[in-house]
PDB file of C-alpha atoms in Angstrom:
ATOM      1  CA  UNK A 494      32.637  -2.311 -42.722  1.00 45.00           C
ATOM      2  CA  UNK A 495      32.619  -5.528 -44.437  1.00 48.00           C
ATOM      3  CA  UNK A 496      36.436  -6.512 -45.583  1.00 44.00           C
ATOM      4  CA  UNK A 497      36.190  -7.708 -49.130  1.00 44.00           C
ATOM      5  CA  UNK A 498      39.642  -7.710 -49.480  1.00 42.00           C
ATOM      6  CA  UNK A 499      39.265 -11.094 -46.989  1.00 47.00           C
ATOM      7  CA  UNK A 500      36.951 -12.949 -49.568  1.00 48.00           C
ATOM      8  CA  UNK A 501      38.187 -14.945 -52.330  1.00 51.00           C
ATOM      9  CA  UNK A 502      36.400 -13.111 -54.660  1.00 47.00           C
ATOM     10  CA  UNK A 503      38.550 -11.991 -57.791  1.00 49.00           C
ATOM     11  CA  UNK A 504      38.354  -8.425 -58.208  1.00 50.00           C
ATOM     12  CA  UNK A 505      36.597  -8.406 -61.784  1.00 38.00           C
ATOM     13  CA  UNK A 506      33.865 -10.158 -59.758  1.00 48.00           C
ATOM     14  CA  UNK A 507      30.801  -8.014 -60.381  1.00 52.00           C
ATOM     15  CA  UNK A 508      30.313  -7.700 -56.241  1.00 71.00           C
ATOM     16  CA  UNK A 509      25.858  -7.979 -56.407  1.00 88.00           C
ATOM     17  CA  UNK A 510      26.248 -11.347 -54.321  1.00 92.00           C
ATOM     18  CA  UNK A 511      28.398 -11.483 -51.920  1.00 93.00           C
ATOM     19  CA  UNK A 512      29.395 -15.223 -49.944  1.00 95.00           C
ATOM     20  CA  UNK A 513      28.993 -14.349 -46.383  1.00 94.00           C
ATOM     21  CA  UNK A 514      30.716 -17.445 -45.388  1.00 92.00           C
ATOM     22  CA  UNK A 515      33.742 -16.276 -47.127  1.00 92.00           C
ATOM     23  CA  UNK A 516      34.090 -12.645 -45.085  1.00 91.00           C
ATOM     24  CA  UNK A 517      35.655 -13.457 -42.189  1.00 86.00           C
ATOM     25  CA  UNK A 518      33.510 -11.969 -39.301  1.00 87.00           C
ATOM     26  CA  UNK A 519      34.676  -9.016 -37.446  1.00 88.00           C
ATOM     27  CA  UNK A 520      33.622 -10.691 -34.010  1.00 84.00           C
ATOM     28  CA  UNK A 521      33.929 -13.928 -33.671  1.00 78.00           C
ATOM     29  CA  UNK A 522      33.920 -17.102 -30.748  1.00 70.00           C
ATOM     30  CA  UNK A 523      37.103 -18.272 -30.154  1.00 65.00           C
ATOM     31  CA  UNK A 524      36.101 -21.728 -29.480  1.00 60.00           C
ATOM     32  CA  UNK A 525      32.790 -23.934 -29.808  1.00 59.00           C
ATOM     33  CA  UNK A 526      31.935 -27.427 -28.845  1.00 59.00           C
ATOM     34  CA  UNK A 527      33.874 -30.351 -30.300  1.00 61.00           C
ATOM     35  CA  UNK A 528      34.131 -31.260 -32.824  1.00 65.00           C
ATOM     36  CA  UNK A 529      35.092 -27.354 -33.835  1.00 62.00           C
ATOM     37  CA  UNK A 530      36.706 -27.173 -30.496  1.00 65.00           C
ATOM     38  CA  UNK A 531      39.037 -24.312 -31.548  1.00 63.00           C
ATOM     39  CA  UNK A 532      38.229 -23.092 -34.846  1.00 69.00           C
ATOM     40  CA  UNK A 533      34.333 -22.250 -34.090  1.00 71.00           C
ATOM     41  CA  UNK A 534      33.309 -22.735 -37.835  1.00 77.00           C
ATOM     42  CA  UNK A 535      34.388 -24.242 -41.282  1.00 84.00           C
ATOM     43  CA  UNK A 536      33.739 -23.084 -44.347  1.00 89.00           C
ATOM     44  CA  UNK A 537      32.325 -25.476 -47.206  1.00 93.00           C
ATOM     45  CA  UNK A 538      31.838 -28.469 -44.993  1.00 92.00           C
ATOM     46  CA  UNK A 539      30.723 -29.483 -41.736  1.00 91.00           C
ATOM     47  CA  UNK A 540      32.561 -31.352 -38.989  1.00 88.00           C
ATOM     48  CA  UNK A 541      31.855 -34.961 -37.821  1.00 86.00           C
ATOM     49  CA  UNK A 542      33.011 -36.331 -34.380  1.00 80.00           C
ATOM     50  CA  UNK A 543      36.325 -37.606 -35.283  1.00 82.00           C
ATOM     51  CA  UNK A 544      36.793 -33.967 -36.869  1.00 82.00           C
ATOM     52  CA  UNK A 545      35.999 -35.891 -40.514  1.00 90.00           C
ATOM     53  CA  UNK A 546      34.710 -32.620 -43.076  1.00 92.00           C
ATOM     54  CA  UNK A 547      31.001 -33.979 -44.012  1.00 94.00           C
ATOM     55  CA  UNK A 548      28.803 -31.578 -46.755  1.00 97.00           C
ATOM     56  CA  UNK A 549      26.684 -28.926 -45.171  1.00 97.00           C
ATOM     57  CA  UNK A 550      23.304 -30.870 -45.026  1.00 97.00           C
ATOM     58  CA  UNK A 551      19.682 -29.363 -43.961  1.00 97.00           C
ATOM     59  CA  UNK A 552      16.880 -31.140 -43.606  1.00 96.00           C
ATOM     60  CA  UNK A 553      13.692 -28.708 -43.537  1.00 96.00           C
ATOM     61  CA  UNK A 554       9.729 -29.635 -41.978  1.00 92.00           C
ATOM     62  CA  UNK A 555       8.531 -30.632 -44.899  1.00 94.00           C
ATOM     63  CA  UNK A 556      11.023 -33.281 -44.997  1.00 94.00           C
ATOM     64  CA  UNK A 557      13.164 -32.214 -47.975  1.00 96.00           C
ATOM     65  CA  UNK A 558      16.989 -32.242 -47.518  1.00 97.00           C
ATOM     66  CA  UNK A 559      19.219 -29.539 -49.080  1.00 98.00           C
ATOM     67  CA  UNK A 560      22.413 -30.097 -49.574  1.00 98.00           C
ATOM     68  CA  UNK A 561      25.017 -26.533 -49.698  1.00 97.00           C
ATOM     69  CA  UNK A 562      28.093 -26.065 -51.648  1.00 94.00           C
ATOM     70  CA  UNK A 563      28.774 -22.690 -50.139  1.00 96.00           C
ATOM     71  CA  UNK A 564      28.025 -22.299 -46.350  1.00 96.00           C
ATOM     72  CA  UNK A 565      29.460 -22.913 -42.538  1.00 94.00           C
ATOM     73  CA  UNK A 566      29.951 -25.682 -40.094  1.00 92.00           C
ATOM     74  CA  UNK A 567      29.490 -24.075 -36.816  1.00 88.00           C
ATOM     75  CA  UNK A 568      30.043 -26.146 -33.173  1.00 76.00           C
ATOM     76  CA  UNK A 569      28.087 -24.097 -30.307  1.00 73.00           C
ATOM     77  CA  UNK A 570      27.702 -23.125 -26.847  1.00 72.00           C
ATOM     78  CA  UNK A 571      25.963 -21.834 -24.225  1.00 78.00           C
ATOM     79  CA  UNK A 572      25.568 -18.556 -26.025  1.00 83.00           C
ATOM     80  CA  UNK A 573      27.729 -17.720 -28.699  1.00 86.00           C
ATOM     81  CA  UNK A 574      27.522 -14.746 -31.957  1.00 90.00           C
ATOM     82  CA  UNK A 575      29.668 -14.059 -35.419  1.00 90.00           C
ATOM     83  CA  UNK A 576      29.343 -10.225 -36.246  1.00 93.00           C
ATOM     84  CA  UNK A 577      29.759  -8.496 -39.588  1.00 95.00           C
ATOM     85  CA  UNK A 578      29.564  -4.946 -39.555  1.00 95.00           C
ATOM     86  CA  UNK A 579      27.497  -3.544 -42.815  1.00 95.00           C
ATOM     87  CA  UNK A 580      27.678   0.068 -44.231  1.00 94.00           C
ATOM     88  CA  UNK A 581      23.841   1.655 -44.468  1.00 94.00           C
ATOM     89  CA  UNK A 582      22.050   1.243 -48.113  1.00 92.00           C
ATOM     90  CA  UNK A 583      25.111  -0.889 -49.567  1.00 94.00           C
ATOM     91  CA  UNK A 584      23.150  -4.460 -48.785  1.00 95.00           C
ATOM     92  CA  UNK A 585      19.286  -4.781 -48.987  1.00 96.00           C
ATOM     93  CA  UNK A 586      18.843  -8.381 -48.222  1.00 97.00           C
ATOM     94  CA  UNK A 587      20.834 -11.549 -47.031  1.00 98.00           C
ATOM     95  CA  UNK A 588      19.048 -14.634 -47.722  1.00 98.00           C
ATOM     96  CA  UNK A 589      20.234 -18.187 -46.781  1.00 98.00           C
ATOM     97  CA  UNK A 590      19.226 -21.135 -44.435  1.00 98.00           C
ATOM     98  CA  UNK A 591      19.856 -22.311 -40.912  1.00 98.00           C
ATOM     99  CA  UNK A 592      20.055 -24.748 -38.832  1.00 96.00           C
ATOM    100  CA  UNK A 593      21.599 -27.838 -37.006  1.00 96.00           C
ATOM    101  CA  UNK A 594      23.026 -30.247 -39.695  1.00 95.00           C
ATOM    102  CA  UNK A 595      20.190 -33.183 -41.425  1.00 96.00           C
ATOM    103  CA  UNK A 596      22.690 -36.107 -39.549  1.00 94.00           C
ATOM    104  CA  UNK A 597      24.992 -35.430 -37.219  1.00 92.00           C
ATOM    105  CA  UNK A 598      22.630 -32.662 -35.195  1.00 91.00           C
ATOM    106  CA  UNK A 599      19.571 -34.701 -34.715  1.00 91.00           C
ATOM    107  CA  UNK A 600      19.927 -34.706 -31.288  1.00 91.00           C
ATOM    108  CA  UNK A 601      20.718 -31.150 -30.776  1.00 92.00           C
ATOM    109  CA  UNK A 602      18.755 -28.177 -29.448  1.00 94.00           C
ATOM    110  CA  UNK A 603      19.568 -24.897 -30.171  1.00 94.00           C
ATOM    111  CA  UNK A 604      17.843 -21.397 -30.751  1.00 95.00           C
ATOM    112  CA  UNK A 605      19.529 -18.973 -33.622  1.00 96.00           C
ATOM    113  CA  UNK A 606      18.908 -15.474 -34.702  1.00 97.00           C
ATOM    114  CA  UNK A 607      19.918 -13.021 -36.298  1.00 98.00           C
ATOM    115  CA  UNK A 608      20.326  -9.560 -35.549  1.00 98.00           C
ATOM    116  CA  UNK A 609      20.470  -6.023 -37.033  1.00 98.00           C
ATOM    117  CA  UNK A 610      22.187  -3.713 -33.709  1.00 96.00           C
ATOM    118  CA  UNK A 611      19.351  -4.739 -31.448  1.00 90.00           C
ATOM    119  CA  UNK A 612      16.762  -5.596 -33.942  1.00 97.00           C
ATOM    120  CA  UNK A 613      15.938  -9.250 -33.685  1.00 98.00           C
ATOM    121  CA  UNK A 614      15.545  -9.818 -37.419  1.00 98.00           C
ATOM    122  CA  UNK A 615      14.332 -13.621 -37.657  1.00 98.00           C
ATOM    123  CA  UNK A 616      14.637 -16.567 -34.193  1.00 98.00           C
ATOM    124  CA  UNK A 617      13.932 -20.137 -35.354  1.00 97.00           C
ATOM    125  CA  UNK A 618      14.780 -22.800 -31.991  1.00 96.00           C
ATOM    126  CA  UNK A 619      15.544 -25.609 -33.879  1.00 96.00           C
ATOM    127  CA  UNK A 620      15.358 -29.514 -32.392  1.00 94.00           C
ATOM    128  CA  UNK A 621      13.239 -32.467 -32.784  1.00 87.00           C
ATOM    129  CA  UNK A 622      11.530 -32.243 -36.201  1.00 86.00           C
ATOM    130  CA  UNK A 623      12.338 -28.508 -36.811  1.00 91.00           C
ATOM    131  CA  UNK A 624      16.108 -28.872 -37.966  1.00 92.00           C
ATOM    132  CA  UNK A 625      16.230 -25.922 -40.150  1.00 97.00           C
ATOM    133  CA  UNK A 626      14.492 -23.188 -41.681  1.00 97.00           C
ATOM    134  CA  UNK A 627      15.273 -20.565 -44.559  1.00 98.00           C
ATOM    135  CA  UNK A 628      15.748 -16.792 -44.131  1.00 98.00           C
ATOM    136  CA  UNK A 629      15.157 -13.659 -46.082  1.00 98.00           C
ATOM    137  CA  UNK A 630      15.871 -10.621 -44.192  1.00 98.00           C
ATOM    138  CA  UNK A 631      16.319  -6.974 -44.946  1.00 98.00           C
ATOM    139  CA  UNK A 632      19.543  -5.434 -44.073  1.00 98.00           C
ATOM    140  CA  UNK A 633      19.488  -2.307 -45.809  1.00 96.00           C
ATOM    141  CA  UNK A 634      19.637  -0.065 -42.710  1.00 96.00           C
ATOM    142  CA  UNK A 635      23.155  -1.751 -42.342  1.00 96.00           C
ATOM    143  CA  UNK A 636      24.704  -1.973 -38.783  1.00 97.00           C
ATOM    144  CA  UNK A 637      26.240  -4.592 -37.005  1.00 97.00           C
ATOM    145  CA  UNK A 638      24.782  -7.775 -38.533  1.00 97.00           C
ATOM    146  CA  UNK A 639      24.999 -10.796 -35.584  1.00 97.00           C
ATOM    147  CA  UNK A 640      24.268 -14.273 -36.204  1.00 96.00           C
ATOM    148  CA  UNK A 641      23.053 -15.435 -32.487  1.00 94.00           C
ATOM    149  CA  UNK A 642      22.982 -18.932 -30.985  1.00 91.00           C
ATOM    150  CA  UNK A 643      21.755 -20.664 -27.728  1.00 91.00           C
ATOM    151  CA  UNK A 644      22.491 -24.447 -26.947  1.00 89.00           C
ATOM    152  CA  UNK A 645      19.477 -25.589 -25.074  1.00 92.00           C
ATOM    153  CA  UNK A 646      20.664 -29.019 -24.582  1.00 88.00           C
ATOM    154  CA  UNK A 647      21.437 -30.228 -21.172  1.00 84.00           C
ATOM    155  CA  UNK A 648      25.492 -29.939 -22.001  1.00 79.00           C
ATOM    156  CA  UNK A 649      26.101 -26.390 -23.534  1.00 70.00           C
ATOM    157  CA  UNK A 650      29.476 -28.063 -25.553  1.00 70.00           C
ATOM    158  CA  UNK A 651      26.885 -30.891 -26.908  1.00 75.00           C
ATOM    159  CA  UNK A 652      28.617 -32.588 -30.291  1.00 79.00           C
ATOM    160  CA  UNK A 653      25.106 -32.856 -31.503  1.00 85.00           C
ATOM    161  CA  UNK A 654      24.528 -29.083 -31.329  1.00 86.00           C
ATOM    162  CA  UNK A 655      26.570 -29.365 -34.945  1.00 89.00           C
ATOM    163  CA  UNK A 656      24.708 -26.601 -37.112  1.00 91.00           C
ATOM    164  CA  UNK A 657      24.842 -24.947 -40.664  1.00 95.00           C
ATOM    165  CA  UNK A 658      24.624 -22.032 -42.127  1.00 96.00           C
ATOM    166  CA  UNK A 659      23.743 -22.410 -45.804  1.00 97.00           C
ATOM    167  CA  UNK A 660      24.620 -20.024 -48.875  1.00 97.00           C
ATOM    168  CA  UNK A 661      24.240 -17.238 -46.600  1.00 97.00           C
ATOM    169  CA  UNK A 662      24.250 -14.456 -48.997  1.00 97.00           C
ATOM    170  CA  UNK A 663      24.698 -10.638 -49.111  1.00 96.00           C
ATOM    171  CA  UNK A 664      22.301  -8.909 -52.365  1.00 96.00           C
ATOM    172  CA  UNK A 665      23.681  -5.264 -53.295  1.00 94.00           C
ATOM    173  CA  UNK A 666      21.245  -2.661 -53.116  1.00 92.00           C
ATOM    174  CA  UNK A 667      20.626  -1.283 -57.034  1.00 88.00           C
ATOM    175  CA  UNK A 668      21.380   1.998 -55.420  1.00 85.00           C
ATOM    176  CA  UNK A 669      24.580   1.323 -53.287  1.00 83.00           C
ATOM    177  CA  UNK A 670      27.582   3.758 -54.657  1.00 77.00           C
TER     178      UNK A 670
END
């Protein structure tokens, strides 16, 4: 189940959002391409080239850029997943955004998804103009939750692969215990 006592959260925290990038997955990569190298994702910035923390920056279709206070840096590789297990009715939905990061990932390819046990629950491939796309997605049926990736480019370890995972977060169900 999903380790609160890892978050940051104080305890008179009234726990209907929860941070997903602050719950340290229960599975994990042990290493992704450099710049991340080995510590496969950051939380609160991203990672330049020269390992330099950058802000968590999506740029979507329409041409809009988001910056994220709360969020991930992730490198990648050839295939590569960060699992969270969640207990059934607690969680209803975890909403957020995705993608490879407005500046340094511009030349990156990659294919995400998440996943509810074998339930593919949204797939965006992201390179080109698509750099990233925002989720919604109904976890109430709880399980293990896995955040997928693919590197498509030529080089699975590309630096350009450089993605984000912004405000990823967890809403209570009204009737969890």
């Amino acid at each position: 189940a999903i380790a609160l006592s890892r978050t940051n959260l104080p305890p008179t925290v009234h726990l209907e959002k929860i941070d997903l990038a602050k719950v340290r997955p229960a599975r994990r990569p042990r290493f992704l391409s450099s710049p991340y190298k080995f510590t496969p994702y950051v939380d609160g910035f991203a990672l330049a080239g020269n390992r330099k923390p950058v802000p968590l920056v999506l740029e979507f279709v329409n041409g809009s850029r988001q910056t994220y206070a709360t969020g991930l840096g992730l490198g990648s590789h050839a295939t590569f997943a960060f699992e969270y297990q969640l207990p059934a009715g607690v969680f209803r939905r975890l909403r957020g955004a995705a993608g490879l990061h407005a500046d340094l990932g511009r030349r990156g390819h990659v294919r995400l998804e998440w996943r509810l046990d074998d339930k593919v629950l949204w797939q965006q491939e992201f390179g080109g103009k698509r750099l990233a796309e925002k989720f919604d997605l109904d976890v109430s049926a709880g399980g293990w939750l896995v955040l997928r990736g693919h590197a498509l480019t030529a080089v699975a370890l590309a630096d350009e692969n450089n993605l984000v995972l912004g405000e990823p977060v967890l809403e209570r169900s009204p009737s969890a215990p």
